[in-house]
Short mmCIF file of C-alpha atoms in Angstrom, two decimals:
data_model
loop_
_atom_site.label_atom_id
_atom_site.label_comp_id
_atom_site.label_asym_id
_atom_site.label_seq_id
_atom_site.Cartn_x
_atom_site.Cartn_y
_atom_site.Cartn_z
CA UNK B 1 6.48 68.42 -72.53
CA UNK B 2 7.64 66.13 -69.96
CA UNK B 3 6.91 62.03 -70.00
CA UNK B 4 4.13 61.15 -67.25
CA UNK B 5 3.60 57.46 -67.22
CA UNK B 6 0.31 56.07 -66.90
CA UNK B 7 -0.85 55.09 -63.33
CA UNK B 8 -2.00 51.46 -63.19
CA UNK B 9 -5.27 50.93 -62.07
CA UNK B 10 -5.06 47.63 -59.73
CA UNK B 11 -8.44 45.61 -59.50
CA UNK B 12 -9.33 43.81 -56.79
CA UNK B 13 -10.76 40.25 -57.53
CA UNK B 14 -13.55 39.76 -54.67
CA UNK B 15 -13.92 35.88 -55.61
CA UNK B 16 -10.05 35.60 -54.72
CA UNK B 17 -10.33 38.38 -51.89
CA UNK B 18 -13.46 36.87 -49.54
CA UNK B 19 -12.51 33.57 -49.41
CA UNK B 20 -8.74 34.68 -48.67
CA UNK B 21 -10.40 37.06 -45.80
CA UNK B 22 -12.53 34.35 -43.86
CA UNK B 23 -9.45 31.93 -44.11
CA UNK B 24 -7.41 34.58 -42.33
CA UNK B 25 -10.61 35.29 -39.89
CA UNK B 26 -10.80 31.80 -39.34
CA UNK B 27 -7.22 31.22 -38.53
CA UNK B 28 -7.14 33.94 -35.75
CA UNK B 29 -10.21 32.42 -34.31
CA UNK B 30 -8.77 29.08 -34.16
CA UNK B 31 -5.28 31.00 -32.49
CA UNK B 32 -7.52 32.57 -29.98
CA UNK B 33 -9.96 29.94 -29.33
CA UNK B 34 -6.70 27.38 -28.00
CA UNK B 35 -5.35 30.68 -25.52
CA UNK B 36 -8.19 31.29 -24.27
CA UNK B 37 -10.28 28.69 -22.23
CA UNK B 38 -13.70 27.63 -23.50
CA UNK B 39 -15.95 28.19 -20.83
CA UNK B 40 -17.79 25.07 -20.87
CA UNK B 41 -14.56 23.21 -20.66
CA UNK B 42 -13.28 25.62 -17.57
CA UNK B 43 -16.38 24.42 -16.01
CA UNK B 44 -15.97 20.90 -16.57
CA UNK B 45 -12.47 20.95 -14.68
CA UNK B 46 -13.77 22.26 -11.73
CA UNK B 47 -13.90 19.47 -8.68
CA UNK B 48 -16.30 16.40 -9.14
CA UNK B 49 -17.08 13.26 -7.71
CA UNK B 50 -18.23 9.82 -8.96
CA UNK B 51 -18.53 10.84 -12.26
CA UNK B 52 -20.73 13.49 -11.76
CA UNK B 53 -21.63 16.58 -13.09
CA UNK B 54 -20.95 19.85 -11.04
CA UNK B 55 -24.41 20.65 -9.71
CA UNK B 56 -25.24 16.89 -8.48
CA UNK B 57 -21.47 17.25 -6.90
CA UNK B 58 -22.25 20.15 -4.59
CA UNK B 59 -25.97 18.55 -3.97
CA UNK B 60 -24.05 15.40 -3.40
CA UNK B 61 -21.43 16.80 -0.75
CA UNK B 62 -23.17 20.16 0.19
CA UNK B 63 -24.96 18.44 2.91
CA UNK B 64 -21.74 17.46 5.35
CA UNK B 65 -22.01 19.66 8.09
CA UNK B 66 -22.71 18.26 11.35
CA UNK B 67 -22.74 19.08 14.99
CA UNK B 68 -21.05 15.95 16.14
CA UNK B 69 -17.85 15.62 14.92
CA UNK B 70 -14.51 13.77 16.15
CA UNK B 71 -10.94 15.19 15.09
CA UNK B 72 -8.20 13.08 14.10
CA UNK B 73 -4.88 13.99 13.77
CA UNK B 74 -2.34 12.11 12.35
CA UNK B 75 -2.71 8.48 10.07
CA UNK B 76 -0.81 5.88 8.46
CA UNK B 77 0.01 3.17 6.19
CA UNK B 78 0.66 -0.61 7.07
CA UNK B 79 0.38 -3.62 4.43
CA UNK B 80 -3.17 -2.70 3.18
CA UNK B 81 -4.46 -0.92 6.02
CA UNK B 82 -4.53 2.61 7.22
CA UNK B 83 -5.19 3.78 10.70
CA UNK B 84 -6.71 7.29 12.28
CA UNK B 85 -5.46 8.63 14.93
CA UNK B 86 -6.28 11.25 17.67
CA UNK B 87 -2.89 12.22 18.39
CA UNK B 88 0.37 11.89 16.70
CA UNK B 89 1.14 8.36 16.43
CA UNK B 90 3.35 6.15 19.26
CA UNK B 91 2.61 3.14 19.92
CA UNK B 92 4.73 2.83 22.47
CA UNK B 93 3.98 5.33 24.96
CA UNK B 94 0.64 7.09 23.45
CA UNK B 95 -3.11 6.17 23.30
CA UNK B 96 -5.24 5.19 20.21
CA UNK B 97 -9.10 6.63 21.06
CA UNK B 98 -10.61 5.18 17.92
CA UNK B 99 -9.47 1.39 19.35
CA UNK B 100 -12.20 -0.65 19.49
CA UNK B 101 -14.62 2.04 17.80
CA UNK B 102 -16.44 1.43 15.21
CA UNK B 103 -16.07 3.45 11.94
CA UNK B 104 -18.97 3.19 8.94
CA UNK B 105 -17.67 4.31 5.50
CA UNK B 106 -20.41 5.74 3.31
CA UNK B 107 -19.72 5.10 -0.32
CA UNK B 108 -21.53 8.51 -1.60
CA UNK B 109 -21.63 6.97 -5.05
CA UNK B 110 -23.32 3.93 -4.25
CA UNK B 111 -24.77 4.50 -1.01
CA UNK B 112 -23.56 1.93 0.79
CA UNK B 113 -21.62 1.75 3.89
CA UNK B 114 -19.17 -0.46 5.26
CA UNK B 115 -18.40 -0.72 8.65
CA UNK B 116 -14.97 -1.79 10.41
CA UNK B 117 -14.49 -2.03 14.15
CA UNK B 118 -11.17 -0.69 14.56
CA UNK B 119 -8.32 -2.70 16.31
CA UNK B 120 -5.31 -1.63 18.15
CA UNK B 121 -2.54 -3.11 15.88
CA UNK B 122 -1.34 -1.40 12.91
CA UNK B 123 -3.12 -4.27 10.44
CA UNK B 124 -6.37 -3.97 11.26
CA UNK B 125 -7.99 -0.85 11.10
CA UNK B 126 -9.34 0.69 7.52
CA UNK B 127 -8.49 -2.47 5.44
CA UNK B 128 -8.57 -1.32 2.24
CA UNK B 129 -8.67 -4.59 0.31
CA UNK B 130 -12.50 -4.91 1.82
CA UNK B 131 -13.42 -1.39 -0.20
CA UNK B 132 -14.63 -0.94 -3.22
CA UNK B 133 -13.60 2.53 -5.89
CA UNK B 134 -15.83 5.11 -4.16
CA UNK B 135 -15.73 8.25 -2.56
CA UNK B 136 -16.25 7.42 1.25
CA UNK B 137 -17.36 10.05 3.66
CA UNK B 138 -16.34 8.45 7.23
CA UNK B 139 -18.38 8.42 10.53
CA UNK B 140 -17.46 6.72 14.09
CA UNK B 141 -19.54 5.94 16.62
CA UNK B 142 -18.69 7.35 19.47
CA UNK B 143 -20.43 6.67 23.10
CA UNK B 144 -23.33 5.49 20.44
CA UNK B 145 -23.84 8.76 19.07
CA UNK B 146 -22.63 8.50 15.10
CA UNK B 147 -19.68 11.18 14.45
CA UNK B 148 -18.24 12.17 11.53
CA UNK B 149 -14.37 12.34 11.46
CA UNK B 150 -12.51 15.40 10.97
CA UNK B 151 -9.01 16.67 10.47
CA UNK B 152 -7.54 19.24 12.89
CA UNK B 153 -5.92 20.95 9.59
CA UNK B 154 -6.36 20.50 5.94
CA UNK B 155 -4.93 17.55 4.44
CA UNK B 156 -4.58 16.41 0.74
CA UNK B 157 -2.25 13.00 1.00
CA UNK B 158 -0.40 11.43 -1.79
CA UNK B 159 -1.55 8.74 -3.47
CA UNK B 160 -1.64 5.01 -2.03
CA UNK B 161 -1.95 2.17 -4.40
CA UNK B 162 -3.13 -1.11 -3.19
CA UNK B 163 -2.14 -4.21 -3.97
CA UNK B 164 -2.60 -5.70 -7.79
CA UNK B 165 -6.10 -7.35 -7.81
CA UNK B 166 -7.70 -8.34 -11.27
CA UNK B 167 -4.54 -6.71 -13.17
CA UNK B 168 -5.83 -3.55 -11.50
CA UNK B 169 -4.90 -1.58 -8.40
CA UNK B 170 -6.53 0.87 -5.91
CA UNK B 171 -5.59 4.38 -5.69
CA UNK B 172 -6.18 5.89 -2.08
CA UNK B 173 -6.66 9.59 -1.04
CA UNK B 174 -7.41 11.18 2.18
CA UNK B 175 -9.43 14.17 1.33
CA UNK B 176 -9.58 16.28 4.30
CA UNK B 177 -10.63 20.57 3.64
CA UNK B 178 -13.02 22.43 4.55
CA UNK B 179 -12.55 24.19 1.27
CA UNK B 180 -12.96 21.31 -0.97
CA UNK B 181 -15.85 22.94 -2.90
CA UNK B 182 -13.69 26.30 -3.50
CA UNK B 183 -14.61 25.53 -7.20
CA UNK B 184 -18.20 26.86 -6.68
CA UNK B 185 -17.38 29.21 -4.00
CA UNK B 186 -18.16 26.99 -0.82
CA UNK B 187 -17.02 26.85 2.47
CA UNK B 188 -17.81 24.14 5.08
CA UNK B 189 -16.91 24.70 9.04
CA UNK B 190 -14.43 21.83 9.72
CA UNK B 191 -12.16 19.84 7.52
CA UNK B 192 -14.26 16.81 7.17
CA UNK B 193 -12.94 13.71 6.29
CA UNK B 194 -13.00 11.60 3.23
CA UNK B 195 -11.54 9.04 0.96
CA UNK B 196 -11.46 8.98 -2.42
CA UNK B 197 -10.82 5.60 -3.90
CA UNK B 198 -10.49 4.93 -7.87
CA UNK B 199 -9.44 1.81 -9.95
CA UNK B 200 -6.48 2.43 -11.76
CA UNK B 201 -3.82 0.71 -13.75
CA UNK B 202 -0.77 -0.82 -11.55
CA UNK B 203 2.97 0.82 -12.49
CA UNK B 204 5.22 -0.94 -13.83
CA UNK B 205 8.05 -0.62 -11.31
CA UNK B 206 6.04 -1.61 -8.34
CA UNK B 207 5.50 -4.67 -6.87
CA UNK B 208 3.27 -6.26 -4.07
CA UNK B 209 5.07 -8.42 -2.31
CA UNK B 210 8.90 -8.98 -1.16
CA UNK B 211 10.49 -12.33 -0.85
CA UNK B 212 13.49 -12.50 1.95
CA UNK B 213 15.10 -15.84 1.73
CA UNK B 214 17.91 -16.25 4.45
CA UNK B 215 20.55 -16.90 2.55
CA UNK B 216 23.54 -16.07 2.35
CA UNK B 217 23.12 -12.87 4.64
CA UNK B 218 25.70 -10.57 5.96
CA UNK B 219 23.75 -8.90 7.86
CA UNK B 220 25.72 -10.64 11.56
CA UNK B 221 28.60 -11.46 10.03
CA UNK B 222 31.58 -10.43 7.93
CA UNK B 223 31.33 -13.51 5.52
CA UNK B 224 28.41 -14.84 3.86
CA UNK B 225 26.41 -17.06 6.27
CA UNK B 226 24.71 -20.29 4.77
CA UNK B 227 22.22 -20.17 8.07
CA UNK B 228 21.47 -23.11 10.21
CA UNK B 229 22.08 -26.69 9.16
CA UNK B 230 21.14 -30.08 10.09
CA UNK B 231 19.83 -33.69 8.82
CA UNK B 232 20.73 -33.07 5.85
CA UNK B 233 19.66 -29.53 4.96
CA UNK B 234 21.38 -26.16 4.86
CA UNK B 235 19.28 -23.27 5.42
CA UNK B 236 20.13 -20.75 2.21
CA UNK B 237 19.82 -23.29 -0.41
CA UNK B 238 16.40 -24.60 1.43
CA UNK B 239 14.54 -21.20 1.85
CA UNK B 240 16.28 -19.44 -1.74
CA UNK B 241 14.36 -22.78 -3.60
CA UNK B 242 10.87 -22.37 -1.25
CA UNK B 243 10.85 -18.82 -2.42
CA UNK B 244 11.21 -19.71 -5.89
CA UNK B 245 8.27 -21.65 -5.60
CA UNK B 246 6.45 -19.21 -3.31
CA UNK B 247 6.69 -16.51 -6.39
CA UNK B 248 5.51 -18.57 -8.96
CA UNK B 249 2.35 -19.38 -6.95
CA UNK B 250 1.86 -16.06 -5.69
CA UNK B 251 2.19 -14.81 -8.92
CA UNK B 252 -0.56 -17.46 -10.17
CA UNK B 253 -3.26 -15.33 -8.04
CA UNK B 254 -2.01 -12.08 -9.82
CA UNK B 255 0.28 -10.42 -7.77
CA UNK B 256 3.43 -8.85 -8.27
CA UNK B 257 6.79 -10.32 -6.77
CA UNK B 258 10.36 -10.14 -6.12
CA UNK B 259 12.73 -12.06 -4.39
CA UNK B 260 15.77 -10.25 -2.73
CA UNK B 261 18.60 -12.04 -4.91
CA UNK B 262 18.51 -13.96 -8.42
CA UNK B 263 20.65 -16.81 -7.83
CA UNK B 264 20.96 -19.68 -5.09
CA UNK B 265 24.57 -18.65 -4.86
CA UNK B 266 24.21 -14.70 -4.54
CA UNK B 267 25.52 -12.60 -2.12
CA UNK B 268 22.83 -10.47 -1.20
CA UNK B 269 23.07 -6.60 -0.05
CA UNK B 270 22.44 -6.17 3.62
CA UNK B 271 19.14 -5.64 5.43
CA UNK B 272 20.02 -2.35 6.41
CA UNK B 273 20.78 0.79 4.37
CA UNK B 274 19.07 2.80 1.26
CA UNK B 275 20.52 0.24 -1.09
CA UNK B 276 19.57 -2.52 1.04
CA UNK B 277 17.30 -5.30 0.76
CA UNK B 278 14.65 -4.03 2.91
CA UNK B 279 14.70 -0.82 0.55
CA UNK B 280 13.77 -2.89 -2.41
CA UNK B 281 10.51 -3.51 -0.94
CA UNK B 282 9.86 0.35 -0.09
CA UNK B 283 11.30 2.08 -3.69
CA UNK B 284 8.75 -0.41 -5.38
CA UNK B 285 6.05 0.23 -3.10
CA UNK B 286 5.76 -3.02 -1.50
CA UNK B 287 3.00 -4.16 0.50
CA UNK B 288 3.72 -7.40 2.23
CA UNK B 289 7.02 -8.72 3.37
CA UNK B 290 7.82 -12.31 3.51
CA UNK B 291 10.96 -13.62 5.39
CA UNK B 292 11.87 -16.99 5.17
CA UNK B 293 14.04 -18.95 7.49
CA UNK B 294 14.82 -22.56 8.74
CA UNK B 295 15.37 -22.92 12.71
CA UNK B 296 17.99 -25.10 14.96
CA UNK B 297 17.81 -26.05 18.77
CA UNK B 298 20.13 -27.84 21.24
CA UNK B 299 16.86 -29.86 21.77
CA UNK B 300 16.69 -32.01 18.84
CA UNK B 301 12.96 -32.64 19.60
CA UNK B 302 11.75 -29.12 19.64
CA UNK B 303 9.77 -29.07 16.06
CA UNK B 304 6.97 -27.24 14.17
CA UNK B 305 6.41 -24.15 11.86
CA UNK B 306 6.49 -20.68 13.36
CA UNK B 307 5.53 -17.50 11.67
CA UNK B 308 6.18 -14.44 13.43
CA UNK B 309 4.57 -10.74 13.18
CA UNK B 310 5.45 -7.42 14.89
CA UNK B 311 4.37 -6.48 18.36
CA UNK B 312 2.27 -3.98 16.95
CA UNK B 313 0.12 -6.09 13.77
CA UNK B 314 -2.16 -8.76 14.51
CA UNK B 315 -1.72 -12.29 14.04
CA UNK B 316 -4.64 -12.40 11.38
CA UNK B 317 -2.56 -13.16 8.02
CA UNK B 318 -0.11 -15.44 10.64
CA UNK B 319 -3.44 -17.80 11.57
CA UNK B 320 -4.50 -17.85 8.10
CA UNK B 321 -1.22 -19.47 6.59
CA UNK B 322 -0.61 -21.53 9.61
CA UNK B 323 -4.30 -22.95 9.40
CA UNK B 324 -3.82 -23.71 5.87
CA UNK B 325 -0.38 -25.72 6.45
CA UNK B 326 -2.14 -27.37 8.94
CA UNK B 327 -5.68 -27.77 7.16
CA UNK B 328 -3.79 -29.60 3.55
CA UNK B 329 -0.61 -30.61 4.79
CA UNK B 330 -1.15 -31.42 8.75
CA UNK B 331 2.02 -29.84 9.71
CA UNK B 332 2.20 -28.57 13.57
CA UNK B 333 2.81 -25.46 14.82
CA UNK B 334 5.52 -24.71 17.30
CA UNK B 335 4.57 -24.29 20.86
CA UNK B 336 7.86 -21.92 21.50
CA UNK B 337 5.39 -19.25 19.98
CA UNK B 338 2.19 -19.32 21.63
CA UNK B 339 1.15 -21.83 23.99
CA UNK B 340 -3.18 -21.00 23.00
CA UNK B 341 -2.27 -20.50 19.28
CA UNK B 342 0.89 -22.92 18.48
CA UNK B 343 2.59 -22.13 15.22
CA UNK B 344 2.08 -17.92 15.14
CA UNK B 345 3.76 -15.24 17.56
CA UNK B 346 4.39 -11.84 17.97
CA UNK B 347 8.26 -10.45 17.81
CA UNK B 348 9.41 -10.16 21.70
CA UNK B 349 10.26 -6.20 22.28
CA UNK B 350 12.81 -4.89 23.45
CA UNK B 351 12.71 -3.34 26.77
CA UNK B 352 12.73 0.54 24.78
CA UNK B 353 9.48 -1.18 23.55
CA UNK B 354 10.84 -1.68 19.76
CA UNK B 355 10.20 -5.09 18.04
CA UNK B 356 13.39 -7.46 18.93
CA UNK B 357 13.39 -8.89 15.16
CA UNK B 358 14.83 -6.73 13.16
CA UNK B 359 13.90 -7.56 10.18
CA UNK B 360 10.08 -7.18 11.21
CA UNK B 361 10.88 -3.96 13.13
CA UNK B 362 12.88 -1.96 9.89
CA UNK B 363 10.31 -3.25 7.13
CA UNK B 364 7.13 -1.89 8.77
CA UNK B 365 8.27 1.55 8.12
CA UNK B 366 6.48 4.29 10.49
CA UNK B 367 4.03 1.86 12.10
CA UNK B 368 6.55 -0.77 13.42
CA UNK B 369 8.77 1.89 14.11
CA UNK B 370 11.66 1.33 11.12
CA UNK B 371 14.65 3.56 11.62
CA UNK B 372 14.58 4.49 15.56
CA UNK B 373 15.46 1.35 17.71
CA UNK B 374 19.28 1.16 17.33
CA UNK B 375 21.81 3.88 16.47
CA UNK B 376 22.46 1.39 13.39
CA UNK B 377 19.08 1.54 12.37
CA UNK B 378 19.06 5.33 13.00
CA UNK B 379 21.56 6.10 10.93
CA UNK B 380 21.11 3.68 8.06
CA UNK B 381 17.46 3.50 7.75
CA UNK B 382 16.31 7.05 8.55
CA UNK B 383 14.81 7.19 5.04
CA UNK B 384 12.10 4.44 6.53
CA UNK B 385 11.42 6.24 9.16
CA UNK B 386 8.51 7.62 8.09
CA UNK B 387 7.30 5.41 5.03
CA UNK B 388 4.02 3.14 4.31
CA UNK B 389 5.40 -0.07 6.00
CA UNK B 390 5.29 -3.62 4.22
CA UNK B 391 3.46 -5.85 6.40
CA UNK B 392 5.45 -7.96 7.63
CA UNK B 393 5.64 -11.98 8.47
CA UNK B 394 8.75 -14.22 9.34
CA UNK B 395 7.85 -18.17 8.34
CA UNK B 396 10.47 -20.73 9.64
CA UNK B 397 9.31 -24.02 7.89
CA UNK B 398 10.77 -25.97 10.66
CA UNK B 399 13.62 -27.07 12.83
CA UNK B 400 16.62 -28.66 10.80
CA UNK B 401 18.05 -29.93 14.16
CA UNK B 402 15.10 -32.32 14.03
CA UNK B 403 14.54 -35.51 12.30
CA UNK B 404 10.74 -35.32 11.73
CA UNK B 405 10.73 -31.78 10.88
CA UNK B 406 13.69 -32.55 7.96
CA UNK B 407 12.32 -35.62 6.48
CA UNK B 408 8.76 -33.97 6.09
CA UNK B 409 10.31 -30.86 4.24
CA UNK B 410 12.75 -33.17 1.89
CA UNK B 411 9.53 -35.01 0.85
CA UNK B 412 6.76 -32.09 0.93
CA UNK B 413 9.02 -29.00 0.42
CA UNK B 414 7.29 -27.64 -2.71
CA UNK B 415 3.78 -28.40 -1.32
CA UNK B 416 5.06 -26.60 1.95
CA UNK B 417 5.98 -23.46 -0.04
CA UNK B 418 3.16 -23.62 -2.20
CA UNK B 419 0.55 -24.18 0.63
CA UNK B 420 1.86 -21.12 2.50
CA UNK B 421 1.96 -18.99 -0.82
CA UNK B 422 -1.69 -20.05 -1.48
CA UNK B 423 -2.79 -19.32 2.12
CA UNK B 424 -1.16 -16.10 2.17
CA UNK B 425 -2.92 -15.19 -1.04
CA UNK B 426 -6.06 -15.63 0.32
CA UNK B 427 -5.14 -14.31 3.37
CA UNK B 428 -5.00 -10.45 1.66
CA UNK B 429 -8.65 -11.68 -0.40
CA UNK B 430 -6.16 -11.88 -3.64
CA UNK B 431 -8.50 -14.46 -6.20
CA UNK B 432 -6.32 -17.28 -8.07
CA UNK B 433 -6.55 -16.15 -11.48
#
């Protein structure tokens, strides 16, 4: 009789088994619960503005259509300002319909609107600095009937960042689709315009304003050039110290700046080319431009301050330091710029219509016309071409060829630089902190 060994019975232990069961249940609901999205939270990513929920966002904006509408079709950057234009923008040989128009921007999330008669220079159009974080449906008036601005294609722009304000900055986008609301399945007739503007914190590796001293500059010659002289001052080592104390003040009313060398006796790079000075300002997103210089005459009694703009900005910011040098310090502006407004002038053009200073012309990026004017500038600044422009000033503190102008800067020079800092910083509504 053969061997047959007992089968083992196994037993399951249900108080072991159900809570080892669920575990396993739970586990596969936690696996598919994070690959699959939760439909509230789908919902929740779909497009809103000021804060709002999804339904109050479509009641909010579902209301844009309009029978009078004007289409824009091209804009741009300058300092803090950014223009609308109906055709592609030249300055030079085009037209600019929305110049002396006035546009209304309706903050949606506060309901209040700002309006802003637009200029023709580059400066003074949008200015940004004057709006608060909203989201800004915009409206010209047009022949007195009120029009709201639309974009002959769909546009979604990058990101502009103002200028540091409060340790904060302003991030800037031109909203522009007719599909905007594709989230909920709506379609509007015409790519109505908008901006979206939200507080946010400032990077790191930008700045807000560029410092120029002349000093030391290759940019004419093939050795370093020290710049005018006379009475007793030499231009580099003059403008390298005013800008030293032009940071520190600027940087007193919260804003973020560089000078273009870190040493009296530096070499600095050229104006011109990607690793140039000028491109300091545009890889850190600058949005001002300061360059300082010292002038020299034949005439020994030619004298006074002169700050110079491009062609194509306004004299605004210009006025506003020159008043305050003269306002605290009563220093004179130079006649050789404007005979009505001594002390502030535009750059001369040249007879292709580009600004004759250079410096000016290559740091205003597409709305001073950077990158085009000379095959020099073509070839070594095409990357500016078509970038946000700095705005740009030149201030020449005076005339080292005369006597008056000399002896005021030796005894006032750090009141000078600091006046003009100051000015300038109230100029662009920047607070002393």
């Amino acid at each position: 009789m053969a061997y047959v060994p007992r089968q083992r019975r196994y037993k399951i232990r249900w108080k072991f088994a159900i809570p080892l069961l669920l575990l396993v249940i739970l586990i596969i609901y936690a696996i598919v619960g994070m690959l699959l999205p939760d439909p509230e939270e789908k919902e929740e990513q779909k497009f809103t503005v000021c804060g709002l929920n999804n339904e109050d966002t479509i009641h909010l904006l579902n209301k844009v259509e309009t029978k009078n509408t004007y289409t824009v079709k091209d804009y741009l950057y300058y300092g803090e300002s950014l223009g609308l234009y109906t055709e592609t923008y030249d300055p030079i040989n085009g037209e600019d319909g929305l110049a002396g128009k006035t546009v209304e921007l309706h903050n949606l999330c506060t309901d209040e609107t700002v309006p802003m008669t637009m200029d023709s220079t580059a400066d003074q159009k949008i200015t940004l600095q004057d709006l608060e974080p909203g989201f800004y449906e915009v409206t010209v008036i047009d022949n007195l009937i009120s029009k709201r601005i639309v974009y002959d294609k769909p546009l979604t722009s990058e990101p502009f960042t103002t200028v540091q304000r409060n340790n904060v900055v302003n991030s800037v986008q031109i909203l522009a689709d007719k599909d905007l609301l594709k989230d909920y399945d709506i379609s509007w007739d015409q790519n109505y315009l908008f901006l979206n503007i939200e507080e946010t914190k400032p990077s790191e590796d930008d700045i807000d304003v560029l410092i120029d001293p002349y000093s030391l500059h290759t940019d004419l010659t093939y050795t370093p050039d020290e710049g005018n002289k006379g009475n007793g001052l030499t231009e580099y080592k003059e403008t390298y110290q005013a800008a030293l104390w032009m940071k520190d003040e600027l940087e007193k009313h919260g804003l973020r700046v560089e000078i273009t060398k870190s040493s009296e006796d530096e070499v600095p790079p050229p104006a011109y080319g990607a690793d140039g000075r000028l491109a300091q300002g545009y890889k850190k997103n600058a949005r001002y431009y300061l360059f300082l210089r010292f002038n020299t005459n034949v005439d020994d009694s030619i004298k006074g301050v002169e700050i110079w703009h491009s062609a194509y900005s306004s004299a605004t910011l210009g006025k506003h330091i020159m008043y305050g040098l003269e306002k605290n310090l009563n220093m004179e502006g130079s006649p050789y710029t404007n005979a009505n407004n001594p002390g502030v002038g535009a750059s001369p053009l040249m007879e292709s219509g580009y600004d004759l200073y250079a410096n000016i012309r290559e740091s205003g990026g597409r709305a001073t016309l950077a990158g085009r004017a000379t095959e020099t500038s073509q070839e070594e600044n095409k990357s500016f071409a078509n970038a946000n422009g700095m705005l740009a000033l030149e201030i020449d503190f005076g005339y080292v060829s005369n006597k008056e102008d000399a002896t005021f800067w030796k005894n006032h020079k750090e009141e000078i630089a600091r006046q003009a800092a100051a000015s300038f910083a109230s100029g662009i509504n920047v607070d002393n902190e």
